[in-house]
Amino acid sequence: MAWSRYQLILAVTMVVTGSINTLSTKWADNLEAVGADGQVRAFSHPFVQACAMFIGEMLCLLTFKVIYHNLKRRRDGSEDTHELTKGNRDFNPFILFVPAMCDMIATSVMYIGLNLTYASSFQMFRGSVIIFVGVLSVAFLNRVLKGREWTGIVFVIIGLAIVGLSDFLANDGGIDHSRNNVITGDLLIITAQVITSVQMVYEERFVAGLDIPALQAVGWEGFFGFSVLGTLLIPFYFIHVGPPFNNNARGTLEDFFDALIQIRNNWQLVFAITGTIISIAFFNFAGISVTKEISATTRMVLDSVRTLVIWLVALTVGWQQFHALQILGFGGLLFGMCLYNNVFVFQCWSAVRAFYMRRRYGYQETEGIVSISADDPQIA
């Protein structure tokens, strides 16, 4: 089934803003600044960055309230028909607490992994969520995936695995990633995808069924996530951990004050964190809207498209080196996504086959006419 214009806009918004979000986060990780102890070190504050992400999500709730009240003042019922405010606005917000906690845990774990591995590997291994969402959708949503869709998912995973392997084997200069750190980071990212898949399927089961406005749903998830994670920053400040998780002034799980001082001492960190906040607001709105309008598995496939954008940008700015396996990996990734979404692959094959059959049939028909004699008795 072809996508509507609104669904296409949601898909493009999700890919673009999602790419900006990952690039902004990694940019912050690569920046250095003077910390609370007077030492210059890289900005390694995954939980603070996760809090920034939830602030961006809370902005969606503020935006929803502003749009809703402006429409309601018209007194023409437009708040019930507008694309951003229509739906069930009278619901228990705590139904979104579970996906918010899944989002909080998965994002925090992934940001820790991002500090330990390459930006491209981070995005590649995030693609493994597709298979988890597919399996959970079949198990809990009674969805029946066609053979074409399963084949597409397999190609996506193979492509992501190849590109992830190429990044692991590549010797990227400039940033010291030990093999143990890379393996740890990759495993953390894959583990987080299991939690993310639970969130996606839960949202499709309950959010889509309740017809909750997307901005309102994202905003409440941001509120719950920020409230819980912001509170957890207090005990995290006193929990001492070992390397490679202690790269802050106090050597603890998280040092919020050290993060603020580093942001103050490097203006580029302000732009990076701001980019994270703004992009995540649009990305999560588009993501939950795709789940509501299309499906959770399609959301995951679209999320994987960001890999191509992030890889190209990373190569352009010199964050990583080119590896020949990346071409093969991205080929498998793109083919799998097109196959799953029934875009271009079968259409192209059908067009080529039809063209061949027309040429073949026309050739046989012409040959038959030429070979028949005008005085053939069978014609009479």
Short mmCIF file of C-alpha atoms in Angstrom, two decimals:
data_model
loop_
_atom_site.label_atom_id
_atom_site.label_comp_id
_atom_site.label_asym_id
_atom_site.label_seq_id
_atom_site.Cartn_x
_atom_site.Cartn_y
_atom_site.Cartn_z
CA MET A 1 0.00 0.00 0.00
CA ALA A 2 1.39 3.39 -1.02
CA TRP A 3 2.16 5.92 1.68
CA SER A 4 0.14 9.10 1.98
CA ARG A 5 1.80 12.51 1.79
CA TYR A 6 1.58 12.89 5.57
CA GLN A 7 3.20 9.49 6.14
CA LEU A 8 5.99 10.38 3.71
CA ILE A 9 6.67 13.65 5.55
CA LEU A 10 6.81 11.76 8.84
CA ALA A 11 9.30 9.27 7.38
CA VAL A 12 11.60 11.98 6.01
CA THR A 13 11.43 13.98 9.25
CA MET A 14 12.31 10.90 11.25
CA VAL A 15 15.38 10.11 9.13
CA VAL A 16 16.75 13.68 8.99
CA THR A 17 16.25 14.67 12.62
CA GLY A 18 17.35 11.24 13.82
CA SER A 19 20.62 11.63 11.94
CA ILE A 20 21.19 15.08 13.43
CA ASN A 21 20.53 13.68 16.90
CA THR A 22 23.17 10.95 16.67
CA LEU A 23 25.72 13.27 15.06
CA SER A 24 25.16 15.95 17.71
CA THR A 25 25.60 13.41 20.50
CA LYS A 26 28.82 12.03 19.03
CA TRP A 27 30.08 15.54 18.39
CA ALA A 28 29.67 16.29 22.08
CA ASP A 29 31.50 13.06 22.96
CA ASN A 30 34.46 14.12 20.80
CA LEU A 31 34.72 17.61 22.30
CA GLU A 32 37.09 18.36 25.17
CA ALA A 33 36.79 20.94 27.94
CA VAL A 34 38.14 21.78 31.37
CA GLY A 35 36.21 19.93 34.06
CA ALA A 36 35.48 20.53 37.74
CA ASP A 37 38.95 19.31 38.73
CA GLY A 38 40.73 21.66 36.31
CA GLN A 39 41.70 18.83 33.96
CA VAL A 40 40.96 18.81 30.23
CA ARG A 41 39.05 15.69 29.21
CA ALA A 42 36.47 14.51 26.71
CA PHE A 43 32.81 15.18 27.45
CA SER A 44 31.77 11.77 28.79
CA HIS A 45 28.37 12.27 30.40
CA PRO A 46 25.88 9.79 28.85
CA PHE A 47 23.22 10.23 31.53
CA VAL A 48 23.30 14.03 31.24
CA GLN A 49 22.92 13.66 27.48
CA ALA A 50 19.98 11.32 28.06
CA CYS A 51 18.40 13.97 30.30
CA ALA A 52 18.86 16.49 27.49
CA MET A 53 17.05 14.09 25.19
CA PHE A 54 14.08 13.92 27.56
CA ILE A 55 13.99 17.71 27.77
CA GLY A 56 13.56 17.70 24.01
CA GLU A 57 10.70 15.25 24.33
CA MET A 58 9.03 17.42 26.98
CA LEU A 59 9.06 20.29 24.49
CA CYS A 60 6.62 18.24 22.44
CA LEU A 61 4.10 18.42 25.30
CA LEU A 62 4.54 22.19 25.51
CA THR A 63 4.06 22.48 21.75
CA PHE A 64 0.93 20.35 21.94
CA LYS A 65 -0.58 22.55 24.66
CA VAL A 66 0.13 25.75 22.72
CA ILE A 67 -1.35 24.42 19.47
CA TYR A 68 -4.37 22.91 21.23
CA HIS A 69 -5.32 26.07 23.13
CA ASN A 70 -4.85 28.25 20.04
CA LEU A 71 -7.17 25.99 18.06
CA LYS A 72 -9.68 25.77 20.89
CA ARG A 73 -9.95 29.56 21.05
CA ARG A 74 -11.40 29.53 17.53
CA ARG A 75 -14.50 27.73 18.86
CA ASP A 76 -14.99 25.91 15.57
CA GLY A 77 -13.96 22.42 16.66
CA SER A 78 -10.70 22.58 14.73
CA GLU A 79 -8.83 21.10 17.70
CA ASP A 80 -10.65 17.83 16.94
CA THR A 81 -9.67 17.78 13.27
CA HIS A 82 -6.14 19.22 13.25
CA GLU A 83 -3.49 16.60 12.44
CA LEU A 84 -1.42 17.39 15.55
CA THR A 85 -4.23 17.56 18.12
CA LYS A 86 -6.95 15.20 16.95
CA GLY A 87 -7.42 11.95 18.79
CA ASN A 88 -8.03 10.80 22.33
CA ARG A 89 -6.78 13.55 24.64
CA ASP A 90 -8.54 12.17 27.72
CA PHE A 91 -6.37 9.26 28.82
CA ASN A 92 -4.33 8.16 31.81
CA PRO A 93 -0.78 9.49 31.23
CA PHE A 94 0.69 6.64 33.28
CA ILE A 95 -0.03 4.28 30.41
CA LEU A 96 3.06 5.89 28.86
CA PHE A 97 5.21 5.27 31.92
CA VAL A 98 6.34 1.83 30.71
CA PRO A 99 7.60 2.99 27.30
CA ALA A 100 9.20 6.01 28.99
CA MET A 101 11.18 3.74 31.29
CA CYS A 102 12.17 1.53 28.36
CA ASP A 103 13.31 4.63 26.51
CA MET A 104 15.24 5.88 29.52
CA ILE A 105 17.10 2.62 30.07
CA ALA A 106 17.79 1.96 26.40
CA THR A 107 18.99 5.50 25.68
CA SER A 108 21.28 5.62 28.71
CA VAL A 109 22.82 2.25 27.84
CA MET A 110 23.26 3.24 24.19
CA TYR A 111 24.92 6.54 25.10
CA ILE A 112 27.37 4.66 27.30
CA GLY A 113 28.08 2.38 24.36
CA LEU A 114 28.52 5.37 22.06
CA ASN A 115 31.29 6.63 24.32
CA LEU A 116 33.11 3.33 23.92
CA THR A 117 32.77 2.60 20.21
CA TYR A 118 32.68 4.36 16.85
CA ALA A 119 29.74 6.49 15.76
CA SER A 120 29.12 4.30 12.72
CA SER A 121 29.22 1.11 14.79
CA PHE A 122 26.76 2.69 17.19
CA GLN A 123 24.27 3.27 14.40
CA MET A 124 24.92 -0.04 12.65
CA PHE A 125 24.26 -2.17 15.70
CA ARG A 126 21.14 -0.17 16.47
CA GLY A 127 19.75 -1.73 13.31
CA SER A 128 19.60 -5.07 15.11
CA VAL A 129 16.38 -3.83 16.72
CA ILE A 130 14.53 -4.65 13.49
CA ILE A 131 14.68 -8.38 14.08
CA PHE A 132 13.59 -8.00 17.72
CA VAL A 133 10.62 -5.84 16.75
CA GLY A 134 9.67 -8.26 13.99
CA VAL A 135 9.69 -11.24 16.34
CA LEU A 136 7.83 -9.42 19.11
CA SER A 137 5.25 -8.09 16.64
CA VAL A 138 4.51 -11.63 15.54
CA ALA A 139 4.40 -12.91 19.11
CA PHE A 140 2.39 -10.15 20.80
CA LEU A 141 0.62 -8.24 18.03
CA ASN A 142 -0.45 -11.29 16.01
CA ARG A 143 1.16 -9.77 12.93
CA VAL A 144 1.93 -12.10 10.05
CA LEU A 145 5.06 -11.04 8.21
CA LYS A 146 5.29 -12.11 4.59
CA GLY A 147 8.26 -13.98 3.23
CA ARG A 148 9.34 -10.83 1.44
CA GLU A 149 9.37 -8.92 4.73
CA TRP A 150 11.34 -11.60 6.56
CA THR A 151 13.83 -11.72 3.69
CA GLY A 152 14.16 -7.95 3.81
CA ILE A 153 14.85 -8.03 7.54
CA VAL A 154 17.52 -10.69 7.01
CA PHE A 155 19.24 -8.57 4.37
CA VAL A 156 19.09 -5.52 6.64
CA ILE A 157 20.71 -7.40 9.51
CA ILE A 158 23.38 -8.88 7.23
CA GLY A 159 24.16 -5.45 5.83
CA LEU A 160 24.37 -3.89 9.27
CA ALA A 161 26.60 -6.70 10.52
CA ILE A 162 29.01 -6.30 7.61
CA VAL A 163 29.29 -2.54 8.06
CA GLY A 164 29.67 -2.93 11.80
CA LEU A 165 32.44 -5.45 11.20
CA SER A 166 34.18 -3.10 8.80
CA ASP A 167 34.13 -0.32 11.37
CA PHE A 168 35.47 -2.70 13.98
CA LEU A 169 38.34 -3.75 11.72
CA ALA A 170 39.12 -0.23 10.52
CA ASN A 171 41.96 1.64 12.21
CA ASP A 172 40.43 5.05 12.86
CA GLY A 173 43.10 7.50 13.86
CA GLY A 174 42.55 10.35 16.24
CA ILE A 175 40.29 8.58 18.73
CA ASP A 176 41.65 5.81 20.92
CA HIS A 177 39.18 2.93 20.99
CA SER A 178 40.66 -0.22 22.50
CA ARG A 179 39.29 -3.54 21.30
CA ASN A 180 37.79 -4.26 24.71
CA ASN A 181 36.01 -0.90 24.70
CA VAL A 182 34.65 -1.48 21.22
CA ILE A 183 33.33 -4.95 22.11
CA THR A 184 31.80 -3.66 25.35
CA GLY A 185 30.18 -0.73 23.58
CA ASP A 186 28.78 -2.91 20.80
CA LEU A 187 27.31 -5.40 23.27
CA LEU A 188 25.71 -2.60 25.27
CA ILE A 189 24.13 -1.19 22.11
CA ILE A 190 22.74 -4.57 21.05
CA THR A 191 21.37 -5.18 24.55
CA ALA A 192 19.65 -1.80 24.47
CA GLN A 193 17.86 -2.76 21.25
CA VAL A 194 15.98 -5.55 23.02
CA ILE A 195 14.60 -2.95 25.43
CA THR A 196 13.83 -0.57 22.56
CA SER A 197 11.90 -3.26 20.70
CA VAL A 198 9.73 -3.81 23.78
CA GLN A 199 9.01 -0.07 23.82
CA MET A 200 8.06 0.00 20.13
CA VAL A 201 5.71 -2.96 20.34
CA TYR A 202 4.13 -1.65 23.55
CA GLU A 203 3.48 1.69 21.87
CA GLU A 204 1.89 0.06 18.84
CA ARG A 205 -0.30 -2.11 21.04
CA PHE A 206 -1.51 0.59 23.43
CA VAL A 207 -0.71 4.02 21.94
CA ALA A 208 -2.09 3.26 18.49
CA GLY A 209 -5.13 1.59 20.02
CA LEU A 210 -5.95 4.60 22.19
CA ASP A 211 -5.40 7.07 19.34
CA ILE A 212 -3.32 9.39 21.54
CA PRO A 213 -1.99 12.52 19.78
CA ALA A 214 1.67 11.92 19.00
CA LEU A 215 2.94 15.19 20.47
CA GLN A 216 1.12 14.52 23.72
CA ALA A 217 2.42 10.96 23.96
CA VAL A 218 6.05 11.96 23.32
CA GLY A 219 5.76 14.82 25.80
CA TRP A 220 4.50 12.63 28.61
CA GLU A 221 7.22 10.06 27.93
CA GLY A 222 9.77 12.86 28.15
CA PHE A 223 8.29 14.07 31.42
CA PHE A 224 8.44 10.63 33.02
CA GLY A 225 11.90 9.92 31.65
CA PHE A 226 13.39 13.22 32.79
CA SER A 227 11.76 12.99 36.22
CA VAL A 228 13.11 9.51 36.93
CA LEU A 229 16.54 9.90 35.34
CA GLY A 230 17.01 13.38 36.80
CA THR A 231 16.37 11.92 40.24
CA LEU A 232 18.78 9.06 39.58
CA LEU A 233 21.57 11.56 38.86
CA ILE A 234 21.77 12.13 42.63
CA PRO A 235 22.83 8.56 43.58
CA PHE A 236 24.87 8.29 40.37
CA TYR A 237 26.97 11.20 41.67
CA PHE A 238 28.14 9.06 44.61
CA ILE A 239 28.56 5.67 42.88
CA HIS A 240 32.24 5.18 42.06
CA VAL A 241 32.97 2.96 39.06
CA GLY A 242 36.06 1.74 37.26
CA PRO A 243 37.27 2.39 33.73
CA PRO A 244 36.03 2.91 31.11
CA PHE A 245 32.91 4.30 32.81
CA ASN A 246 34.59 6.80 35.14
CA ASN A 247 35.85 9.48 32.77
CA ASN A 248 34.73 12.47 34.86
CA ALA A 249 36.13 14.62 37.67
CA ARG A 250 34.96 12.35 40.51
CA GLY A 251 35.31 8.97 38.79
CA THR A 252 31.64 8.22 39.44
CA LEU A 253 28.85 6.83 37.31
CA GLU A 254 27.79 10.40 36.49
CA ASP A 255 28.97 13.84 37.61
CA PHE A 256 26.30 16.39 36.76
CA PHE A 257 28.29 19.37 38.06
CA ASP A 258 31.35 18.36 36.05
CA ALA A 259 29.14 18.26 32.94
CA LEU A 260 27.83 21.77 33.58
CA ILE A 261 31.34 23.14 34.06
CA GLN A 262 32.56 21.52 30.84
CA ILE A 263 29.60 22.95 28.94
CA ARG A 264 30.38 26.40 30.35
CA ASN A 265 34.03 26.10 29.32
CA ASN A 266 33.35 25.05 25.71
CA TRP A 267 30.72 26.92 23.69
CA GLN A 268 30.64 24.13 21.09
CA LEU A 269 29.14 21.84 23.71
CA VAL A 270 26.24 24.27 24.03
CA PHE A 271 25.47 23.87 20.33
CA ALA A 272 25.89 20.09 20.47
CA ILE A 273 23.53 19.68 23.44
CA THR A 274 21.03 22.11 21.90
CA GLY A 275 21.13 20.12 18.68
CA THR A 276 20.36 16.98 20.67
CA ILE A 277 17.39 18.61 22.41
CA ILE A 278 15.79 20.09 19.29
CA SER A 279 16.40 17.13 16.99
CA ILE A 280 15.11 14.56 19.47
CA ALA A 281 11.88 16.51 19.86
CA PHE A 282 11.12 16.23 16.15
CA PHE A 283 12.55 12.73 15.84
CA ASN A 284 10.45 11.20 18.61
CA PHE A 285 7.30 12.92 17.41
CA ALA A 286 7.88 11.56 13.91
CA GLY A 287 8.82 8.14 15.27
CA ILE A 288 5.76 7.63 17.43
CA SER A 289 3.60 9.00 14.61
CA VAL A 290 5.05 6.40 12.22
CA THR A 291 4.25 3.71 14.78
CA LYS A 292 0.70 5.02 14.98
CA GLU A 293 0.14 5.64 11.26
CA ILE A 294 2.08 2.69 9.78
CA SER A 295 3.70 0.08 12.06
CA ALA A 296 6.47 -0.48 14.60
CA THR A 297 8.55 -2.57 12.20
CA THR A 298 8.41 0.13 9.52
CA ARG A 299 9.60 2.61 12.12
CA MET A 300 12.64 0.45 12.78
CA VAL A 301 13.43 0.09 9.09
CA LEU A 302 13.22 3.86 8.63
CA ASP A 303 15.41 4.32 11.67
CA SER A 304 18.06 2.21 9.98
CA VAL A 305 18.16 4.58 6.99
CA ARG A 306 19.91 7.03 9.30
CA THR A 307 22.91 4.73 9.15
CA LEU A 308 23.67 5.80 5.60
CA VAL A 309 23.42 9.50 6.42
CA ILE A 310 25.56 9.21 9.54
CA TRP A 311 28.18 7.13 7.75
CA LEU A 312 28.51 9.69 4.95
CA VAL A 313 28.79 12.59 7.39
CA ALA A 314 31.32 10.71 9.53
CA LEU A 315 33.48 10.10 6.46
CA THR A 316 33.18 13.74 5.40
CA VAL A 317 34.25 15.22 8.74
CA GLY A 318 37.00 12.63 9.26
CA TRP A 319 35.51 10.78 12.23
CA GLN A 320 36.32 7.47 10.57
CA GLN A 321 38.11 6.00 7.59
CA PHE A 322 36.58 4.35 4.57
CA HIS A 323 36.54 0.56 4.48
CA ALA A 324 35.75 -1.51 1.38
CA LEU A 325 33.32 -3.76 3.27
CA GLN A 326 31.11 -0.75 3.92
CA ILE A 327 29.98 -0.72 0.29
CA LEU A 328 28.84 -4.34 0.49
CA GLY A 329 27.22 -3.76 3.86
CA PHE A 330 25.26 -0.72 2.76
CA GLY A 331 24.21 -2.53 -0.40
CA GLY A 332 22.67 -5.29 1.69
CA LEU A 333 21.14 -2.75 4.06
CA LEU A 334 19.47 -0.70 1.33
CA PHE A 335 18.31 -3.78 -0.58
CA GLY A 336 16.78 -5.24 2.56
CA MET A 337 14.92 -2.04 3.40
CA CYS A 338 13.57 -1.70 -0.13
CA LEU A 339 12.54 -5.35 -0.16
CA TYR A 340 10.77 -5.09 3.20
CA ASN A 341 8.85 -1.96 2.22
CA ASN A 342 8.10 -3.32 -1.26
CA VAL A 343 9.79 -0.30 -2.78
CA PHE A 344 11.66 -0.42 -6.09
CA VAL A 345 12.87 -4.04 -5.92
CA PHE A 346 9.76 -5.87 -7.12
CA GLN A 347 8.63 -2.92 -9.20
CA CYS A 348 11.98 -2.85 -10.98
CA TRP A 349 11.94 -6.62 -11.48
CA SER A 350 8.40 -6.52 -12.86
CA ALA A 351 9.29 -3.71 -15.26
CA VAL A 352 12.39 -5.53 -16.51
CA ARG A 353 10.51 -8.79 -16.94
CA ALA A 354 7.63 -7.06 -18.74
CA PHE A 355 10.07 -5.32 -21.07
CA TYR A 356 11.82 -8.61 -21.80
CA MET A 357 8.55 -10.41 -22.46
CA ARG A 358 7.36 -7.68 -24.79
CA ARG A 359 10.59 -7.82 -26.72
CA ARG A 360 10.51 -11.59 -26.77
CA TYR A 361 6.86 -11.80 -27.78
CA GLY A 362 7.25 -9.14 -30.45
CA TYR A 363 10.23 -10.94 -31.91
CA GLN A 364 8.38 -14.27 -32.10
CA GLU A 365 5.28 -12.66 -33.56
CA THR A 366 7.25 -10.85 -36.26
CA GLU A 367 9.20 -13.98 -37.09
CA GLY A 368 6.00 -15.96 -37.47
CA ILE A 369 4.42 -13.46 -39.85
CA VAL A 370 7.49 -13.27 -42.05
CA SER A 371 7.81 -17.04 -42.34
CA ILE A 372 4.24 -17.55 -43.54
CA SER A 373 3.86 -17.66 -47.30
CA ALA A 374 1.11 -15.60 -48.89
CA ASP A 375 -0.18 -18.62 -50.83
CA ASP A 376 -0.07 -20.97 -47.81
CA PRO A 377 -3.22 -23.12 -48.11
CA GLN A 378 -3.70 -23.01 -44.32
CA ILE A 379 -4.51 -19.30 -44.55
CA ALA A 380 -7.59 -19.86 -46.69
#
